GROMACS .gro file of C-alpha atoms in nm:
model
  505
    1MET     CA    1  -4.798   1.879   0.322
    2SER     CA    2  -4.737   1.613   0.056
    3VAL     CA    3  -4.733   1.238   0.004
    4ARG     CA    4  -4.368   1.227   0.111
    5ARG     CA    5  -4.307   1.099   0.463
    6VAL     CA    6  -4.132   0.805   0.630
    7MET     CA    7  -4.329   0.491   0.540
    8GLY     CA    8  -4.293   0.118   0.491
    9ILE     CA    9  -4.476  -0.210   0.424
   10GLU     CA   10  -4.472  -0.536   0.621
   11THR     CA   11  -4.593  -0.849   0.442
   12GLU     CA   12  -4.659  -1.192   0.588
   13TYR     CA   13  -4.650  -1.446   0.305
   14GLY     CA   14  -4.877  -1.748   0.278
   15VAL     CA   15  -4.673  -2.068   0.301
   16SER     CA   16  -4.746  -2.427   0.199
   17GLU     CA   17  -4.574  -2.753   0.117
   18PRO     CA   18  -4.713  -2.913  -0.200
   19GLY     CA   19  -4.895  -3.236  -0.119
   20ALA     CA   20  -4.857  -3.191   0.257
   21PRO     CA   21  -5.148  -2.984   0.391
   22ASP     CA   22  -5.056  -3.065   0.753
   23ALA     CA   23  -4.693  -2.951   0.726
   24ASN     CA   24  -4.575  -2.736   1.017
   25PRO     CA   25  -4.596  -2.370   0.906
   26MET     CA   26  -4.346  -2.255   1.169
   27LEU     CA   27  -4.089  -2.503   1.039
   28MET     CA   28  -4.155  -2.409   0.677
   29SER     CA   29  -4.132  -2.037   0.757
   30GLY     CA   30  -3.804  -2.088   0.938
   31GLN     CA   31  -3.668  -2.276   0.639
   32VAL     CA   32  -3.765  -1.985   0.414
   33VAL     CA   33  -3.582  -1.727   0.623
   34ASN     CA   34  -3.276  -1.944   0.674
   35ALA     CA   35  -3.261  -2.043   0.307
   36TYR     CA   36  -3.220  -1.680   0.212
   37ALA     CA   37  -3.002  -1.576   0.507
   38GLN     CA   38  -2.742  -1.853   0.514
   39PRO     CA   39  -2.559  -1.753   0.194
   40LEU     CA   40  -2.523  -1.401   0.333
   41GLY     CA   41  -2.291  -1.521   0.611
   42ASN     CA   42  -2.192  -1.255   0.866
   43ARG     CA   43  -2.401  -0.991   0.690
   44ALA     CA   44  -2.720  -1.155   0.818
   45GLY     CA   45  -2.636  -1.455   1.031
   46ARG     CA   46  -2.474  -1.286   1.330
   47ALA     CA   47  -2.671  -0.970   1.401
   48ARG     CA   48  -2.976  -1.036   1.615
   49TRP     CA   49  -3.286  -0.822   1.635
   50ASP     CA   50  -3.281  -0.578   1.926
   51TYR     CA   51  -3.613  -0.582   2.116
   52GLU     CA   52  -3.524  -0.319   2.377
   53ASP     CA   53  -3.751  -0.045   2.241
   54GLU     CA   54  -4.044  -0.267   2.139
   55ALA     CA   55  -4.372  -0.182   2.315
   56PRO     CA   56  -4.656  -0.374   2.144
   57LEU     CA   57  -4.906  -0.326   2.428
   58ARG     CA   58  -4.888   0.055   2.445
   59ASP     CA   59  -5.213   0.203   2.321
   60ALA     CA   60  -5.241   0.538   2.142
   61ARG     CA   61  -5.550   0.615   2.347
   62GLY     CA   62  -5.330   0.668   2.652
   63PHE     CA   63  -5.291   0.337   2.832
   64GLU     CA   64  -5.098   0.011   2.817
   65MET     CA   65  -5.262  -0.330   2.806
   66SER     CA   66  -5.168  -0.572   3.082
   67ARG     CA   67  -4.946  -0.855   2.965
   68ALA     CA   68  -5.170  -1.092   3.157
   69LEU     CA   69  -5.465  -0.989   2.940
   70ALA     CA   70  -5.280  -0.984   2.608
   71ASP     CA   71  -5.302  -1.264   2.356
   72ALA     CA   72  -4.969  -1.438   2.301
   73SER     CA   73  -4.965  -1.314   1.940
   74GLN     CA   74  -4.941  -0.955   2.068
   75LEU     CA   75  -4.618  -1.012   2.262
   76THR     CA   76  -4.382  -0.929   1.978
   77ASP     CA   77  -4.126  -0.776   2.213
   78GLU     CA   78  -4.000  -1.112   2.338
   79GLU     CA   79  -3.717  -1.283   2.154
   80ASP     CA   80  -3.775  -1.645   2.060
   81PRO     CA   81  -3.432  -1.787   1.978
   82THR     CA   82  -3.593  -2.080   1.798
   83LEU     CA   83  -3.737  -1.853   1.528
   84ALA     CA   84  -3.534  -1.727   1.234
   85ASN     CA   85  -3.489  -1.350   1.242
   86VAL     CA   86  -3.238  -1.161   1.029
   87ILE     CA   87  -3.158  -0.807   0.918
   88LEU     CA   88  -3.073  -0.755   0.552
   89THR     CA   89  -2.826  -0.525   0.382
   90ASN     CA   90  -3.113  -0.336   0.217
   91GLY     CA   91  -3.227  -0.230   0.564
   92ALA     CA   92  -3.521  -0.472   0.579
   93ARG     CA   93  -3.610  -0.734   0.837
   94LEU     CA   94  -3.682  -1.095   0.735
   95TYR     CA   95  -3.822  -1.319   1.005
   96VAL     CA   96  -4.090  -1.564   1.121
   97ASP     CA   97  -4.403  -1.393   1.248
   98HIS     CA   98  -4.723  -1.576   1.347
   99ALA     CA   99  -4.622  -1.889   1.153
  100HIS     CA  100  -4.550  -1.694   0.835
  101PRO     CA  101  -4.229  -1.564   0.680
  102GLU     CA  102  -4.248  -1.186   0.695
  103TYR     CA  103  -4.058  -0.926   0.498
  104SER     CA  104  -4.063  -0.583   0.663
  105SER     CA  105  -3.934  -0.329   0.417
  106PRO     CA  106  -3.683  -0.060   0.510
  107GLU     CA  107  -3.807   0.292   0.577
  108VAL     CA  108  -3.860   0.492   0.259
  109MET     CA  109  -3.976   0.845   0.183
  110SER     CA  110  -4.206   0.809  -0.118
  111PRO     CA  111  -4.478   0.583  -0.257
  112ARG     CA  112  -4.258   0.485  -0.552
  113ASP     CA  113  -3.980   0.377  -0.318
  114ALA     CA  114  -4.238   0.184  -0.115
  115ILE     CA  115  -4.316  -0.010  -0.433
  116ARG     CA  116  -3.949  -0.065  -0.511
  117TRP     CA  117  -3.849  -0.213  -0.176
  118ASP     CA  118  -4.177  -0.407  -0.148
  119LYS     CA  119  -4.102  -0.566  -0.485
  120ALA     CA  120  -3.753  -0.644  -0.357
  121GLY     CA  121  -3.925  -0.851  -0.090
  122GLU     CA  122  -4.097  -1.055  -0.360
  123ARG     CA  123  -3.758  -1.123  -0.520
  124ILE     CA  124  -3.616  -1.230  -0.183
  125MET     CA  125  -3.903  -1.472  -0.121
  126ASP     CA  126  -3.865  -1.618  -0.471
  127ALA     CA  127  -3.493  -1.669  -0.408
  128ALA     CA  128  -3.570  -1.848  -0.080
  129VAL     CA  129  -3.817  -2.081  -0.250
  130ARG     CA  130  -3.559  -2.171  -0.516
  131SER     CA  131  -3.289  -2.227  -0.257
  132ILE     CA  132  -3.510  -2.472  -0.065
  133ALA     CA  133  -3.603  -2.655  -0.384
  134ALA     CA  134  -3.233  -2.699  -0.467
  135SER     CA  135  -3.139  -2.824  -0.119
  136PRO     CA  136  -3.114  -3.203  -0.078
  137GLY     CA  137  -3.331  -3.335   0.204
  138LEU     CA  138  -3.568  -3.038   0.214
  139SER     CA  139  -3.924  -3.056   0.087
  140PRO     CA  140  -4.019  -2.777  -0.154
  141VAL     CA  141  -4.212  -2.481  -0.015
  142ASN     CA  142  -4.445  -2.247  -0.202
  143LEU     CA  143  -4.501  -1.885  -0.103
  144TYR     CA  144  -4.797  -1.664  -0.187
  145LYS     CA  145  -4.830  -1.289  -0.153
  146ASN     CA  146  -5.189  -1.299  -0.032
  147ASN     CA  147  -5.377  -1.256   0.296
  148THR     CA  148  -5.600  -1.559   0.343
  149ASP     CA  149  -5.604  -1.931   0.273
  150GLY     CA  150  -5.978  -1.912   0.203
  151LYS     CA  151  -6.046  -2.150   0.492
  152GLY     CA  152  -6.063  -1.913   0.786
  153SER     CA  153  -5.703  -1.800   0.832
  154SER     CA  154  -5.588  -1.445   0.760
  155TYR     CA  155  -5.242  -1.294   0.774
  156GLY     CA  156  -5.144  -0.936   0.738
  157THR     CA  157  -4.996  -0.680   0.509
  158HIS     CA  158  -4.935  -0.379   0.730
  159GLU     CA  159  -4.846  -0.022   0.634
  160ASN     CA  160  -4.652   0.218   0.855
  161TYR     CA  161  -4.656   0.597   0.834
  162LEU     CA  162  -4.462   0.836   1.056
  163MET     CA  163  -4.673   1.132   1.161
  164SER     CA  164  -4.682   1.411   1.416
  165ARG     CA  165  -4.741   1.314   1.778
  166ALA     CA  166  -4.927   1.643   1.823
  167THR     CA  167  -5.219   1.523   1.609
  168PRO     CA  168  -5.507   1.411   1.834
  169PHE     CA  169  -5.572   1.042   1.787
  170ALA     CA  170  -5.946   1.102   1.782
  171ASP     CA  171  -5.897   1.311   1.466
  172ILE     CA  172  -5.702   1.029   1.306
  173VAL     CA  173  -5.983   0.782   1.376
  174ARG     CA  174  -6.260   1.017   1.263
  175HIS     CA  175  -6.106   1.083   0.924
  176LEU     CA  176  -5.939   0.750   0.852
  177VAL     CA  177  -6.231   0.515   0.915
  178PRO     CA  178  -6.437   0.639   0.616
  179PHE     CA  179  -6.122   0.654   0.406
  180PHE     CA  180  -6.027   0.294   0.487
  181VAL     CA  181  -6.383   0.171   0.433
  182SER     CA  182  -6.380   0.317   0.081
  183ARG     CA  183  -6.019   0.291  -0.041
  184GLN     CA  184  -6.080  -0.079  -0.107
  185VAL     CA  185  -6.204   0.021  -0.451
  186PHE     CA  186  -5.846   0.066  -0.569
  187CYS     CA  187  -5.622  -0.122  -0.327
  188GLY     CA  188  -5.803  -0.453  -0.280
  189GLN     CA  189  -5.633  -0.762  -0.418
  190GLY     CA  190  -5.959  -0.943  -0.490
  191ARG     CA  191  -6.078  -1.273  -0.346
  192VAL     CA  192  -6.290  -1.572  -0.438
  193GLY     CA  193  -6.539  -1.646  -0.159
  194ILE     CA  194  -6.747  -1.444   0.085
  195GLY     CA  195  -6.702  -1.478   0.461
  196GLN     CA  196  -6.400  -1.572   0.669
  197GLN     CA  197  -6.421  -1.936   0.563
  198SER     CA  198  -6.553  -1.861   0.213
  199GLU     CA  199  -6.887  -1.999   0.325
  200SER     CA  200  -7.073  -1.813   0.049
  201ALA     CA  201  -6.995  -1.817  -0.321
  202GLY     CA  202  -6.890  -1.498  -0.493
  203TYR     CA  203  -6.607  -1.255  -0.558
  204GLN     CA  204  -6.509  -0.954  -0.349
  205LEU     CA  205  -6.268  -0.663  -0.368
  206THR     CA  206  -6.041  -0.754  -0.078
  207GLN     CA  207  -5.867  -1.038   0.098
  208ARG     CA  208  -5.908  -0.889   0.445
  209ALA     CA  209  -6.245  -0.714   0.490
  210ASP     CA  210  -6.430  -1.018   0.628
  211PHE     CA  211  -6.175  -1.052   0.909
  212PHE     CA  212  -6.232  -0.710   1.070
  213GLU     CA  213  -6.464  -0.693   1.367
  214VAL     CA  214  -6.430  -0.357   1.544
  215GLU     CA  215  -6.374   0.006   1.451
  216VAL     CA  216  -6.078   0.083   1.680
  217GLY     CA  217  -5.848  -0.142   1.884
  218LEU     CA  218  -5.500  -0.262   1.976
  219GLU     CA  219  -5.513  -0.619   1.849
  220THR     CA  220  -5.387  -0.729   1.508
  221THR     CA  221  -5.480  -1.099   1.502
  222LEU     CA  222  -5.797  -1.105   1.716
  223LYS     CA  223  -6.090  -0.864   1.698
  224ARG     CA  224  -5.907  -0.686   1.418
  225PRO     CA  225  -5.981  -0.312   1.411
  226ILE     CA  226  -6.020  -0.080   1.114
  227VAL     CA  227  -5.786   0.164   1.293
  228ASN     CA  228  -5.511   0.003   1.498
  229THR     CA  229  -5.403   0.185   1.816
  230ARG     CA  230  -5.060   0.032   1.865
  231ASP     CA  231  -4.833   0.312   1.985
  232GLU     CA  232  -4.481   0.201   1.904
  233PRO     CA  233  -4.312   0.485   1.716
  234HIS     CA  234  -3.961   0.338   1.666
  235ALA     CA  235  -3.855   0.704   1.678
  236SER     CA  236  -3.855   1.001   1.917
  237ALA     CA  237  -4.179   0.932   2.103
  238ASP     CA  238  -4.234   1.294   2.202
  239LYS     CA  239  -4.232   1.405   1.838
  240TYR     CA  240  -4.364   1.116   1.633
  241ARG     CA  241  -4.638   0.859   1.607
  242ARG     CA  242  -4.608   0.555   1.381
  243LEU     CA  243  -4.951   0.488   1.240
  244HIS     CA  244  -4.974   0.109   1.208
  245VAL     CA  245  -5.230   0.029   0.938
  246ILE     CA  246  -5.341  -0.336   0.935
  247ILE     CA  247  -5.641  -0.316   0.703
  248GLY     CA  248  -5.465  -0.327   0.367
  249ASP     CA  249  -5.423  -0.615   0.125
  250ALA     CA  250  -5.100  -0.749  -0.021
  251ASN     CA  251  -5.074  -0.582  -0.359
  252LEU     CA  252  -4.880  -0.706  -0.660
  253ALA     CA  253  -5.004  -0.437  -0.901
  254GLU     CA  254  -4.768  -0.141  -0.868
  255VAL     CA  255  -5.027   0.128  -0.938
  256ALA     CA  256  -5.243  -0.017  -0.658
  257THR     CA  257  -4.951   0.009  -0.416
  258LEU     CA  258  -4.876   0.364  -0.530
  259LEU     CA  259  -5.236   0.466  -0.462
  260LYS     CA  260  -5.256   0.278  -0.133
  261MET     CA  261  -4.945   0.440   0.011
  262GLY     CA  262  -4.975   0.779  -0.160
  263THR     CA  263  -5.339   0.857  -0.088
  264THR     CA  264  -5.310   0.743   0.272
  265SER     CA  265  -5.003   0.959   0.328
  266LEU     CA  266  -5.177   1.259   0.173
  267VAL     CA  267  -5.488   1.211   0.387
  268LEU     CA  268  -5.263   1.194   0.694
  269SER     CA  269  -5.108   1.527   0.594
  270MET     CA  270  -5.455   1.678   0.580
  271VAL     CA  271  -5.540   1.531   0.921
  272GLU     CA  272  -5.219   1.675   1.067
  273ASP     CA  273  -5.295   2.018   0.918
  274ARG     CA  274  -5.666   2.005   1.010
  275ALA     CA  275  -5.750   2.050   0.644
  276LEU     CA  276  -6.036   1.797   0.625
  277HIS     CA  277  -6.356   1.994   0.676
  278ARG     CA  278  -6.628   1.756   0.563
  279ASP     CA  279  -6.767   1.507   0.815
  280LEU     CA  280  -6.771   1.174   0.631
  281THR     CA  281  -6.832   0.956   0.937
  282VAL     CA  282  -6.977   0.622   0.828
  283ASP     CA  283  -7.271   0.458   1.003
  284ARG     CA  284  -7.182   0.104   1.119
  285PRO     CA  285  -6.833   0.107   0.962
  286VAL     CA  286  -6.750  -0.263   1.006
  287GLN     CA  287  -7.064  -0.366   0.821
  288ALA     CA  288  -6.997  -0.097   0.560
  289LEU     CA  289  -6.640  -0.224   0.514
  290ARG     CA  290  -6.766  -0.572   0.432
  291ALA     CA  291  -7.052  -0.448   0.215
  292VAL     CA  292  -6.813  -0.244  -0.001
  293SER     CA  293  -6.581  -0.541  -0.040
  294HIS     CA  294  -6.868  -0.771  -0.138
  295ASP     CA  295  -6.981  -0.542  -0.422
  296PRO     CA  296  -6.753  -0.555  -0.731
  297SER     CA  297  -7.013  -0.353  -0.921
  298LEU     CA  298  -6.922  -0.055  -0.698
  299LYS     CA  299  -7.288   0.053  -0.710
  300GLY     CA  300  -7.377  -0.015  -0.345
  301LEU     CA  301  -7.437   0.279  -0.114
  302VAL     CA  302  -7.261   0.358   0.212
  303THR     CA  303  -7.471   0.543   0.469
  304LEU     CA  304  -7.301   0.828   0.652
  305ARG     CA  305  -7.392   0.928   1.005
  306ASP     CA  306  -7.578   1.235   0.877
  307GLY     CA  307  -7.796   1.017   0.653
  308THR     CA  308  -7.615   1.090   0.326
  309LYS     CA  309  -7.576   0.788   0.100
  310LEU     CA  310  -7.269   0.759  -0.124
  311THR     CA  311  -7.100   0.486  -0.320
  312ALA     CA  312  -6.750   0.396  -0.204
  313VAL     CA  313  -6.612   0.566  -0.515
  314GLN     CA  314  -6.807   0.883  -0.435
  315LEU     CA  315  -6.669   0.871  -0.081
  316GLN     CA  316  -6.320   0.859  -0.228
  317TRP     CA  317  -6.406   1.153  -0.453
  318ALA     CA  318  -6.491   1.351  -0.138
  319TYR     CA  319  -6.138   1.290  -0.008
  320LEU     CA  320  -5.977   1.362  -0.345
  321GLU     CA  321  -6.159   1.693  -0.386
  322GLN     CA  322  -6.038   1.807  -0.045
  323ALA     CA  323  -5.686   1.685  -0.125
  324ARG     CA  324  -5.679   1.885  -0.450
  325ALA     CA  325  -5.787   2.200  -0.266
  326TYR     CA  326  -5.534   2.135   0.010
  327VAL     CA  327  -5.238   2.091  -0.226
  328ASP     CA  328  -5.342   2.388  -0.444
  329ASP     CA  329  -5.373   2.610  -0.138
  330ARG     CA  330  -5.031   2.522   0.003
  331PHE     CA  331  -4.823   2.457  -0.308
  332GLY     CA  332  -5.000   2.580  -0.617
  333GLN     CA  333  -4.782   2.504  -0.918
  334ASP     CA  334  -4.489   2.410  -0.692
  335ALA     CA  335  -4.633   2.080  -0.569
  336ASP     CA  336  -4.372   1.803  -0.576
  337ALA     CA  337  -4.382   1.538  -0.848
  338ASP     CA  338  -4.475   1.254  -0.612
  339THR     CA  339  -4.782   1.438  -0.487
  340VAL     CA  340  -4.891   1.541  -0.837
  341GLU     CA  341  -4.857   1.182  -0.957
  342VAL     CA  342  -5.071   1.045  -0.675
  343LEU     CA  343  -5.342   1.308  -0.725
  344ASP     CA  344  -5.356   1.249  -1.100
  345ARG     CA  345  -5.359   0.871  -1.065
  346TRP     CA  346  -5.625   0.893  -0.795
  347GLU     CA  347  -5.851   1.102  -1.016
  348SER     CA  348  -5.793   0.888  -1.324
  349VAL     CA  349  -5.871   0.563  -1.147
  350LEU     CA  350  -6.184   0.695  -0.974
  351THR     CA  351  -6.313   0.835  -1.304
  352ARG     CA  352  -6.278   0.499  -1.477
  353LEU     CA  353  -6.407   0.295  -1.182
  354GLU     CA  354  -6.732   0.494  -1.201
  355ARG     CA  355  -6.765   0.424  -1.574
  356ASP     CA  356  -6.659   0.058  -1.575
  357PRO     CA  357  -6.414  -0.107  -1.331
  358MET     CA  358  -6.272  -0.317  -1.614
  359LEU     CA  359  -6.114   0.000  -1.752
  360CYS     CA  360  -5.864  -0.035  -1.464
  361VAL     CA  361  -5.765  -0.392  -1.552
  362ARG     CA  362  -5.400  -0.293  -1.614
  363GLU     CA  363  -5.365  -0.109  -1.283
  364LEU     CA  364  -5.562  -0.271  -1.001
  365ASP     CA  365  -5.521  -0.621  -0.860
  366TRP     CA  366  -5.885  -0.691  -0.791
  367VAL     CA  367  -5.984  -0.597  -1.146
  368ALA     CA  368  -5.698  -0.791  -1.310
  369LYS     CA  369  -5.779  -1.099  -1.104
  370LEU     CA  370  -6.152  -1.069  -1.175
  371SER     CA  371  -6.079  -1.048  -1.547
  372LEU     CA  372  -5.878  -1.371  -1.532
  373LEU     CA  373  -6.144  -1.548  -1.330
  374GLN     CA  374  -6.432  -1.428  -1.542
  375GLY     CA  375  -6.259  -1.539  -1.859
  376PHE     CA  376  -6.206  -1.885  -1.710
  377ARG     CA  377  -6.566  -1.901  -1.587
  378ASP     CA  378  -6.697  -1.810  -1.929
  379ARG     CA  379  -6.482  -2.071  -2.106
  380GLU     CA  380  -6.558  -2.351  -1.862
  381GLY     CA  381  -6.913  -2.258  -1.762
  382LEU     CA  382  -6.828  -2.247  -1.389
  383GLU     CA  383  -7.019  -2.098  -1.098
  384TRP     CA  384  -6.837  -1.898  -0.831
  385ASP     CA  385  -6.836  -2.192  -0.589
  386HIS     CA  386  -6.625  -2.413  -0.817
  387PRO     CA  387  -6.296  -2.506  -0.639
  388ARG     CA  388  -6.085  -2.439  -0.950
  389LEU     CA  389  -6.159  -2.068  -0.912
  390GLY     CA  390  -6.013  -2.072  -0.562
  391LEU     CA  391  -5.696  -2.228  -0.702
  392ILE     CA  392  -5.668  -1.952  -0.962
  393ASP     CA  393  -5.712  -1.696  -0.684
  394VAL     CA  394  -5.413  -1.840  -0.497
  395GLN     CA  395  -5.208  -1.894  -0.813
  396TYR     CA  396  -5.233  -1.524  -0.895
  397THR     CA  397  -5.005  -1.458  -0.596
  398ASP     CA  398  -4.737  -1.729  -0.634
  399VAL     CA  399  -4.399  -1.556  -0.595
  400ARG     CA  400  -4.238  -1.766  -0.871
  401PRO     CA  401  -4.250  -1.569  -1.198
  402GLU     CA  402  -4.306  -1.884  -1.405
  403LYS     CA  403  -4.599  -1.991  -1.185
  404GLY     CA  404  -4.771  -1.679  -1.056
  405LEU     CA  405  -5.054  -1.556  -1.274
  406TYR     CA  406  -4.977  -1.193  -1.191
  407HIS     CA  407  -4.624  -1.244  -1.321
  408ARG     CA  408  -4.763  -1.398  -1.639
  409LEU     CA  409  -4.969  -1.083  -1.691
  410VAL     CA  410  -4.650  -0.879  -1.648
  411ALA     CA  411  -4.470  -1.094  -1.904
  412ARG     CA  412  -4.751  -1.031  -2.152
  413ASP     CA  413  -4.756  -0.656  -2.082
  414ARG     CA  414  -5.110  -0.677  -1.945
  415VAL     CA  415  -5.038  -0.483  -1.623
  416GLU     CA  416  -4.869  -0.148  -1.588
  417ARG     CA  417  -4.525  -0.132  -1.429
  418LEU     CA  418  -4.386   0.173  -1.251
  419ILE     CA  419  -4.050   0.042  -1.128
  420GLY     CA  420  -3.795  -0.118  -1.360
  421ASP     CA  421  -3.646  -0.462  -1.301
  422ASP     CA  422  -3.295  -0.321  -1.252
  423ALA     CA  423  -3.416  -0.086  -0.978
  424VAL     CA  424  -3.592  -0.371  -0.799
  425ALA     CA  425  -3.287  -0.598  -0.832
  426SER     CA  426  -3.060  -0.335  -0.675
  427ALA     CA  427  -3.309  -0.284  -0.389
  428VAL     CA  428  -3.265  -0.649  -0.292
  429GLU     CA  429  -2.912  -0.564  -0.175
  430ASP     CA  430  -2.903  -0.187  -0.136
  431PRO     CA  431  -3.092   0.029   0.117
  432PRO     CA  432  -3.281   0.352   0.044
  433GLU     CA  433  -3.043   0.647   0.047
  434ASP     CA  434  -3.266   0.905   0.219
  435THR     CA  435  -3.358   0.742   0.554
  436ARG     CA  436  -3.179   0.581   0.847
  437ALA     CA  437  -3.219   0.247   0.665
  438TYR     CA  438  -2.913   0.354   0.468
  439PHE     CA  439  -2.696   0.355   0.780
  440ARG     CA  440  -2.838   0.022   0.901
  441GLY     CA  441  -2.795  -0.150   0.567
  442ARG     CA  442  -2.449  -0.012   0.489
  443CYS     CA  443  -2.323  -0.110   0.834
  444LEU     CA  444  -2.443  -0.467   0.787
  445ALA     CA  445  -2.288  -0.486   0.441
  446LYS     CA  446  -1.950  -0.339   0.539
  447TYR     CA  447  -1.908  -0.426   0.908
  448GLY     CA  448  -2.136  -0.728   0.941
  449LYS     CA  449  -1.907  -0.929   1.167
  450ASP     CA  450  -1.901  -0.642   1.418
  451VAL     CA  451  -2.276  -0.573   1.425
  452ALA     CA  452  -2.416  -0.751   1.730
  453ALA     CA  453  -2.776  -0.638   1.689
  454ALA     CA  454  -2.997  -0.383   1.523
  455SER     CA  455  -3.353  -0.255   1.529
  456TRP     CA  456  -3.546   0.015   1.348
  457ASP     CA  457  -3.399   0.283   1.575
  458SER     CA  458  -3.048   0.161   1.662
  459VAL     CA  459  -2.744  -0.033   1.548
  460ILE     CA  460  -2.533  -0.207   1.815
  461PHE     CA  461  -2.166  -0.282   1.753
  462ASP     CA  462  -1.941  -0.531   1.930
  463ILE     CA  463  -1.597  -0.380   1.872
  464PRO     CA  464  -1.295  -0.600   1.953
  465GLY     CA  465  -1.106  -0.464   2.253
  466ARG     CA  466  -1.398  -0.262   2.393
  467ASP     CA  467  -1.551  -0.363   2.724
  468SER     CA  468  -1.912  -0.293   2.626
  469LEU     CA  469  -2.139  -0.293   2.325
  470GLN     CA  470  -2.164   0.036   2.136
  471ARG     CA  471  -2.520   0.147   2.059
  472ILE     CA  472  -2.579   0.404   1.784
  473PRO     CA  473  -2.929   0.549   1.832
  474MET     CA  474  -3.129   0.652   1.527
  475LEU     CA  475  -3.440   0.820   1.664
  476GLU     CA  476  -3.485   1.048   1.362
  477PRO     CA  477  -3.596   0.816   1.079
  478ALA     CA  478  -3.538   1.076   0.806
  479ARG     CA  479  -3.173   1.113   0.909
  480GLY     CA  480  -2.887   0.871   0.858
  481GLY     CA  481  -2.911   0.878   0.481
  482ARG     CA  482  -2.630   0.892   0.230
  483ASP     CA  483  -2.597   1.271   0.253
  484VAL     CA  484  -2.530   1.251   0.627
  485VAL     CA  485  -2.326   0.932   0.679
  486GLY     CA  486  -2.229   0.811   0.330
  487ALA     CA  487  -1.888   0.975   0.326
  488LEU     CA  488  -1.812   0.857   0.681
  489ILE     CA  489  -1.888   0.495   0.595
  490ASP     CA  490  -1.695   0.517   0.268
  491ALA     CA  491  -1.391   0.652   0.453
  492SER     CA  492  -1.406   0.403   0.743
  493ASP     CA  493  -1.253   0.065   0.666
  494THR     CA  494  -1.352  -0.083   1.002
  495ALA     CA  495  -1.635  -0.045   1.251
  496GLU     CA  496  -1.386   0.097   1.500
  497GLU     CA  497  -1.290   0.371   1.255
  498LEU     CA  498  -1.658   0.446   1.200
  499MET     CA  499  -1.716   0.476   1.575
  500ALA     CA  500  -1.428   0.718   1.602
  501ALA     CA  501  -1.553   0.926   1.309
  502LEU     CA  502  -1.904   0.945   1.457
  503ALA     CA  503  -1.766   1.043   1.797
  504ALA     CA  504  -1.564   1.324   1.640
  505ARG     CA  505  -1.865   1.487   1.473
   0.00000   0.00000   0.00000
């Protein structure tokens, strides 16, 4: 009944080698992961990823796709020993996915923590880039926190939300499709070019909208759906569903991330509690998704199935009004601070977007990027099809603080920050303290040489003198935090002592 729930962000980073457009992206991505992992030694180099509970072809609609029919990109449950794949002490996973280095954040419980550990991923990627640049014999690699190269390729930023298995999936689809179509107004990163290959000149709200082709589906790289049906909970399957959201952009602006994660979590709470009473079903949602993205004026109308016509901002107002009533009804003045912050931010941003989107230039990526581009266009007299604008688009997302245009805005206090630098720096090494990521991360940090493997829902130890591997299941993602296991880990000098202490509980 709030924005607080188990959540996380997965980001595939764009990768390139300066001056070498034909460089092998798999090789570059592997170099990125290894460049960061090698200095960690046993804390990252030994533990492999455990694929036992992966089920990428299980569909939430009640069936499982045949492996013979699946695209190779969907078979993420098969280990490829040639690809770099490490688990970090902050509870995250860093690996090569679909020819991109991917940082999958640890599980967190709040939108602000989602920002914190997502920003830690940016720091990790920057460190990898610098390590490669300092390594004799290796060509430099650049990384970009974006979702398309502007030439037809798209790569994902996925959100994950744990929710009740009892919620009918049809209800999830019915309420989330209009929400996803319209939430672009505050969580798009912005993009130069219209169409998958930027075949038309212009500017749009999002990196990803042009790459979605169907309303509902299992795929993530082909026929991308607005609502993904992958049913892989990484938790007790009889209790939980992990909603895998593939339609979001990679955000650098912290307020945009707060709104993306917080509003989505709150809408899911309303879906679970059957508290959404207005039918906002959109007519032709894929076309509407693209039309909203292609309209930075935010004046275009979305047609609902009942014939009502609303702007995307008005559609978001319809969700916000129901969310206000929902929280007031269940909490009143006792609503938690995270929920209050998201509601207030949501209302403030929608109010200003209706008046003039540029009023949100300090908070939203697509507005901040548009402001930079428009200023450059005005100074140089450029049309939207000029290639220099595409370069600025990419440069906005460079992970290096001295190169990335977003980071330059931060340095000049032109974007709003929510998480301090010290908090982000500590999240590079330390896990969240209120989810099972704490147990995973602390075990890697303290007993790294004895951790044989790990996954989201287990840690596997190889204890000297024992005949078999010791698996510690973690099927309750909100357990395993500092309050539950912190004292045990602090008191256990070895993995064997930890096993004994856990067995005695």
